[in-house]
């Protein structure tokens, strides 16, 4: 199965999955396969469904403080996007999001 076919298959399966299950599959791609490009749309979908830890994971991909430490789907850090996702994670109840926001600092 090609990567494109795998992604199409995953997107079709995701529509029937709970947010927690989508998060778990994304974590597998990100952590076990070092494939943040495949993890990103899954975490975005899970966050859209109210999964706080998924929003935090997307924020970490953008976070300049974690740049080079966390596999990311992006070519450059973006503190504004990190802040946006951390706010979303905090709004969804993630206990670590407020600290991430403090560490990131205020917008320039």
mmCIF file with all atom_site columns, C-alpha atoms in Angstrom:
data_model
loop_
_atom_site.group_PDB
_atom_site.id
_atom_site.type_symbol
_atom_site.label_atom_id
_atom_site.label_alt_id
_atom_site.label_comp_id
_atom_site.label_asym_id
_atom_site.label_entity_id
_atom_site.label_seq_id
_atom_site.pdbx_PDB_ins_code
_atom_site.Cartn_x
_atom_site.Cartn_y
_atom_site.Cartn_z
_atom_site.occupancy
_atom_site.B_iso_or_equiv
_atom_site.pdbx_formal_charge
_atom_site.auth_seq_id
_atom_site.auth_comp_id
_atom_site.auth_asym_id
_atom_site.auth_atom_id
_atom_site.pdbx_PDB_model_num
ATOM 1   C CA . UNK A 1 1   ? 0.000   0.000  0.000  1.00 0.00 ? 1   UNK A CA 1
ATOM 2   C CA . UNK A 1 2   ? 1.438   3.364  -0.987 1.00 0.00 ? 2   UNK A CA 1
ATOM 3   C CA . UNK A 1 3   ? 1.588   6.241  1.472  1.00 0.00 ? 3   UNK A CA 1
ATOM 4   C CA . UNK A 1 4   ? -1.131  8.067  -0.479 1.00 0.00 ? 4   UNK A CA 1
ATOM 5   C CA . UNK A 1 5   ? -3.438  5.048  -0.298 1.00 0.00 ? 5   UNK A CA 1
ATOM 6   C CA . UNK A 1 6   ? -2.710  4.640  3.395  1.00 0.00 ? 6   UNK A CA 1
ATOM 7   C CA . UNK A 1 7   ? -3.615  8.275  4.069  1.00 0.00 ? 7   UNK A CA 1
ATOM 8   C CA . UNK A 1 8   ? -6.850  7.941  2.075  1.00 0.00 ? 8   UNK A CA 1
ATOM 9   C CA . UNK A 1 9   ? -7.733  4.799  3.995  1.00 0.00 ? 9   UNK A CA 1
ATOM 10  C CA . UNK A 1 10  ? -6.989  6.439  7.338  1.00 0.00 ? 10  UNK A CA 1
ATOM 11  C CA . UNK A 1 11  ? -9.116  9.459  6.500  1.00 0.00 ? 11  UNK A CA 1
ATOM 12  C CA . UNK A 1 12  ? -12.058 7.192  5.649  1.00 0.00 ? 12  UNK A CA 1
ATOM 13  C CA . UNK A 1 13  ? -11.649 5.206  8.885  1.00 0.00 ? 13  UNK A CA 1
ATOM 14  C CA . UNK A 1 14  ? -11.243 8.324  11.024 1.00 0.00 ? 14  UNK A CA 1
ATOM 15  C CA . UNK A 1 15  ? -14.818 9.416  10.372 1.00 0.00 ? 15  UNK A CA 1
ATOM 16  C CA . UNK A 1 16  ? -16.068 6.520  12.534 1.00 0.00 ? 16  UNK A CA 1
ATOM 17  C CA . UNK A 1 17  ? -13.484 6.753  15.322 1.00 0.00 ? 17  UNK A CA 1
ATOM 18  C CA . UNK A 1 18  ? -13.617 8.467  18.683 1.00 0.00 ? 18  UNK A CA 1
ATOM 19  C CA . UNK A 1 19  ? -11.235 11.382 19.238 1.00 0.00 ? 19  UNK A CA 1
ATOM 20  C CA . UNK A 1 20  ? -9.171  9.360  21.733 1.00 0.00 ? 20  UNK A CA 1
ATOM 21  C CA . UNK A 1 21  ? -8.629  6.631  19.117 1.00 0.00 ? 21  UNK A CA 1
ATOM 22  C CA . UNK A 1 22  ? -7.622  9.178  16.485 1.00 0.00 ? 22  UNK A CA 1
ATOM 23  C CA . UNK A 1 23  ? -5.151  10.647 18.979 1.00 0.00 ? 23  UNK A CA 1
ATOM 24  C CA . UNK A 1 24  ? -3.658  7.195  19.594 1.00 0.00 ? 24  UNK A CA 1
ATOM 25  C CA . UNK A 1 25  ? -3.150  6.531  15.884 1.00 0.00 ? 25  UNK A CA 1
ATOM 26  C CA . UNK A 1 26  ? -1.555  9.962  15.450 1.00 0.00 ? 26  UNK A CA 1
ATOM 27  C CA . UNK A 1 27  ? 0.791   9.278  18.364 1.00 0.00 ? 27  UNK A CA 1
ATOM 28  C CA . UNK A 1 28  ? 1.804   6.001  16.716 1.00 0.00 ? 28  UNK A CA 1
ATOM 29  C CA . UNK A 1 29  ? 2.689   7.831  13.510 1.00 0.00 ? 29  UNK A CA 1
ATOM 30  C CA . UNK A 1 30  ? 4.501   10.633 15.323 1.00 0.00 ? 30  UNK A CA 1
ATOM 31  C CA . UNK A 1 31  ? 6.362   8.720  18.022 1.00 0.00 ? 31  UNK A CA 1
ATOM 32  C CA . UNK A 1 32  ? 6.852   5.226  16.630 1.00 0.00 ? 32  UNK A CA 1
ATOM 33  C CA . UNK A 1 33  ? 7.224   5.958  12.925 1.00 0.00 ? 33  UNK A CA 1
ATOM 34  C CA . UNK A 1 34  ? 8.690   9.479  13.135 1.00 0.00 ? 34  UNK A CA 1
ATOM 35  C CA . UNK A 1 35  ? 6.045   10.591 10.656 1.00 0.00 ? 35  UNK A CA 1
ATOM 36  C CA . UNK A 1 36  ? 4.698   13.965 11.822 1.00 0.00 ? 36  UNK A CA 1
ATOM 37  C CA . UNK A 1 37  ? 3.174   14.676 8.400  1.00 0.00 ? 37  UNK A CA 1
ATOM 38  C CA . UNK A 1 38  ? 0.726   11.807 8.905  1.00 0.00 ? 38  UNK A CA 1
ATOM 39  C CA . UNK A 1 39  ? 0.138   12.601 12.577 1.00 0.00 ? 39  UNK A CA 1
ATOM 40  C CA . UNK A 1 40  ? -0.745  16.265 12.021 1.00 0.00 ? 40  UNK A CA 1
ATOM 41  C CA . UNK A 1 41  ? -4.111  15.937 10.219 1.00 0.00 ? 41  UNK A CA 1
ATOM 42  C CA . UNK A 1 42  ? -5.167  13.240 12.680 1.00 0.00 ? 42  UNK A CA 1
ATOM 43  C CA . UNK A 1 43  ? -4.361  15.425 15.691 1.00 0.00 ? 43  UNK A CA 1
ATOM 44  C CA . UNK A 1 44  ? -6.137  18.358 14.045 1.00 0.00 ? 44  UNK A CA 1
ATOM 45  C CA . UNK A 1 45  ? -9.245  16.195 13.548 1.00 0.00 ? 45  UNK A CA 1
ATOM 46  C CA . UNK A 1 46  ? -9.152  14.902 17.119 1.00 0.00 ? 46  UNK A CA 1
ATOM 47  C CA . UNK A 1 47  ? -8.754  18.468 18.434 1.00 0.00 ? 47  UNK A CA 1
ATOM 48  C CA . UNK A 1 48  ? -11.704 19.559 16.303 1.00 0.00 ? 48  UNK A CA 1
ATOM 49  C CA . UNK A 1 49  ? -13.689 16.870 18.117 1.00 0.00 ? 49  UNK A CA 1
ATOM 50  C CA . UNK A 1 50  ? -12.659 18.275 21.501 1.00 0.00 ? 50  UNK A CA 1
ATOM 51  C CA . UNK A 1 51  ? -9.533  16.278 22.335 1.00 0.00 ? 51  UNK A CA 1
ATOM 52  C CA . UNK A 1 52  ? -7.318  18.600 24.386 1.00 0.00 ? 52  UNK A CA 1
ATOM 53  C CA . UNK A 1 53  ? -4.085  16.590 24.208 1.00 0.00 ? 53  UNK A CA 1
ATOM 54  C CA . UNK A 1 54  ? -4.296  16.589 20.413 1.00 0.00 ? 54  UNK A CA 1
ATOM 55  C CA . UNK A 1 55  ? -4.452  20.400 20.383 1.00 0.00 ? 55  UNK A CA 1
ATOM 56  C CA . UNK A 1 56  ? -1.428  20.467 22.688 1.00 0.00 ? 56  UNK A CA 1
ATOM 57  C CA . UNK A 1 57  ? 0.460   18.110 20.337 1.00 0.00 ? 57  UNK A CA 1
ATOM 58  C CA . UNK A 1 58  ? -0.160  20.401 17.351 1.00 0.00 ? 58  UNK A CA 1
ATOM 59  C CA . UNK A 1 59  ? 1.001   23.394 19.395 1.00 0.00 ? 59  UNK A CA 1
ATOM 60  C CA . UNK A 1 60  ? 4.204   21.573 20.258 1.00 0.00 ? 60  UNK A CA 1
ATOM 61  C CA . UNK A 1 61  ? 4.949   21.089 16.563 1.00 0.00 ? 61  UNK A CA 1
ATOM 62  C CA . UNK A 1 62  ? 4.891   24.887 16.132 1.00 0.00 ? 62  UNK A CA 1
ATOM 63  C CA . UNK A 1 63  ? 6.616   25.783 19.421 1.00 0.00 ? 63  UNK A CA 1
ATOM 64  C CA . UNK A 1 64  ? 10.023  27.478 18.923 1.00 0.00 ? 64  UNK A CA 1
ATOM 65  C CA . UNK A 1 65  ? 11.080  26.378 22.421 1.00 0.00 ? 65  UNK A CA 1
ATOM 66  C CA . UNK A 1 66  ? 10.735  22.749 21.311 1.00 0.00 ? 66  UNK A CA 1
ATOM 67  C CA . UNK A 1 67  ? 12.156  23.246 17.829 1.00 0.00 ? 67  UNK A CA 1
ATOM 68  C CA . UNK A 1 68  ? 14.560  20.428 17.014 1.00 0.00 ? 68  UNK A CA 1
ATOM 69  C CA . UNK A 1 69  ? 13.344  18.330 19.964 1.00 0.00 ? 69  UNK A CA 1
ATOM 70  C CA . UNK A 1 70  ? 9.893   17.355 18.689 1.00 0.00 ? 70  UNK A CA 1
ATOM 71  C CA . UNK A 1 71  ? 9.376   15.946 15.181 1.00 0.00 ? 71  UNK A CA 1
ATOM 72  C CA . UNK A 1 72  ? 7.308   18.452 13.227 1.00 0.00 ? 72  UNK A CA 1
ATOM 73  C CA . UNK A 1 73  ? 5.446   18.691 9.952  1.00 0.00 ? 73  UNK A CA 1
ATOM 74  C CA . UNK A 1 74  ? 6.496   22.313 9.485  1.00 0.00 ? 74  UNK A CA 1
ATOM 75  C CA . UNK A 1 75  ? 9.573   23.952 7.984  1.00 0.00 ? 75  UNK A CA 1
ATOM 76  C CA . UNK A 1 76  ? 9.800   26.685 10.619 1.00 0.00 ? 76  UNK A CA 1
ATOM 77  C CA . UNK A 1 77  ? 8.623   27.374 14.147 1.00 0.00 ? 77  UNK A CA 1
ATOM 78  C CA . UNK A 1 78  ? 5.640   29.680 14.521 1.00 0.00 ? 78  UNK A CA 1
ATOM 79  C CA . UNK A 1 79  ? 5.036   31.018 18.037 1.00 0.00 ? 79  UNK A CA 1
ATOM 80  C CA . UNK A 1 80  ? 1.710   32.609 17.062 1.00 0.00 ? 80  UNK A CA 1
ATOM 81  C CA . UNK A 1 81  ? 0.367   29.281 15.799 1.00 0.00 ? 81  UNK A CA 1
ATOM 82  C CA . UNK A 1 82  ? 1.786   27.496 18.859 1.00 0.00 ? 82  UNK A CA 1
ATOM 83  C CA . UNK A 1 83  ? 0.023   30.018 21.070 1.00 0.00 ? 83  UNK A CA 1
ATOM 84  C CA . UNK A 1 84  ? -3.254  29.521 19.166 1.00 0.00 ? 84  UNK A CA 1
ATOM 85  C CA . UNK A 1 85  ? -3.130  25.744 19.609 1.00 0.00 ? 85  UNK A CA 1
ATOM 86  C CA . UNK A 1 86  ? -2.072  25.993 23.263 1.00 0.00 ? 86  UNK A CA 1
ATOM 87  C CA . UNK A 1 87  ? -5.037  28.295 23.915 1.00 0.00 ? 87  UNK A CA 1
ATOM 88  C CA . UNK A 1 88  ? -7.304  25.760 22.282 1.00 0.00 ? 88  UNK A CA 1
ATOM 89  C CA . UNK A 1 89  ? -5.793  22.966 24.397 1.00 0.00 ? 89  UNK A CA 1
ATOM 90  C CA . UNK A 1 90  ? -6.304  25.054 27.545 1.00 0.00 ? 90  UNK A CA 1
ATOM 91  C CA . UNK A 1 91  ? -9.908  25.782 26.570 1.00 0.00 ? 91  UNK A CA 1
ATOM 92  C CA . UNK A 1 92  ? -10.436 22.036 26.128 1.00 0.00 ? 92  UNK A CA 1
ATOM 93  C CA . UNK A 1 93  ? -9.009  21.386 29.597 1.00 0.00 ? 93  UNK A CA 1
ATOM 94  C CA . UNK A 1 94  ? -5.409  20.276 29.047 1.00 0.00 ? 94  UNK A CA 1
ATOM 95  C CA . UNK A 1 95  ? -3.537  20.782 32.344 1.00 0.00 ? 95  UNK A CA 1
ATOM 96  C CA . UNK A 1 96  ? -0.174  21.485 30.660 1.00 0.00 ? 96  UNK A CA 1
ATOM 97  C CA . UNK A 1 97  ? -1.382  24.087 28.171 1.00 0.00 ? 97  UNK A CA 1
ATOM 98  C CA . UNK A 1 98  ? -1.308  27.078 30.552 1.00 0.00 ? 98  UNK A CA 1
ATOM 99  C CA . UNK A 1 99  ? 2.325   26.405 31.433 1.00 0.00 ? 99  UNK A CA 1
ATOM 100 C CA . UNK A 1 100 ? 3.235   26.062 27.752 1.00 0.00 ? 100 UNK A CA 1
ATOM 101 C CA . UNK A 1 101 ? 1.606   29.442 27.125 1.00 0.00 ? 101 UNK A CA 1
ATOM 102 C CA . UNK A 1 102 ? 3.558   31.054 29.984 1.00 0.00 ? 102 UNK A CA 1
ATOM 103 C CA . UNK A 1 103 ? 6.819   29.558 28.720 1.00 0.00 ? 103 UNK A CA 1
ATOM 104 C CA . UNK A 1 104 ? 6.101   30.766 25.195 1.00 0.00 ? 104 UNK A CA 1
ATOM 105 C CA . UNK A 1 105 ? 5.628   34.334 26.396 1.00 0.00 ? 105 UNK A CA 1
ATOM 106 C CA . UNK A 1 106 ? 3.612   37.172 24.950 1.00 0.00 ? 106 UNK A CA 1
ATOM 107 C CA . UNK A 1 107 ? 3.222   37.848 21.221 1.00 0.00 ? 107 UNK A CA 1
ATOM 108 C CA . UNK A 1 108 ? 5.871   40.111 19.747 1.00 0.00 ? 108 UNK A CA 1
#
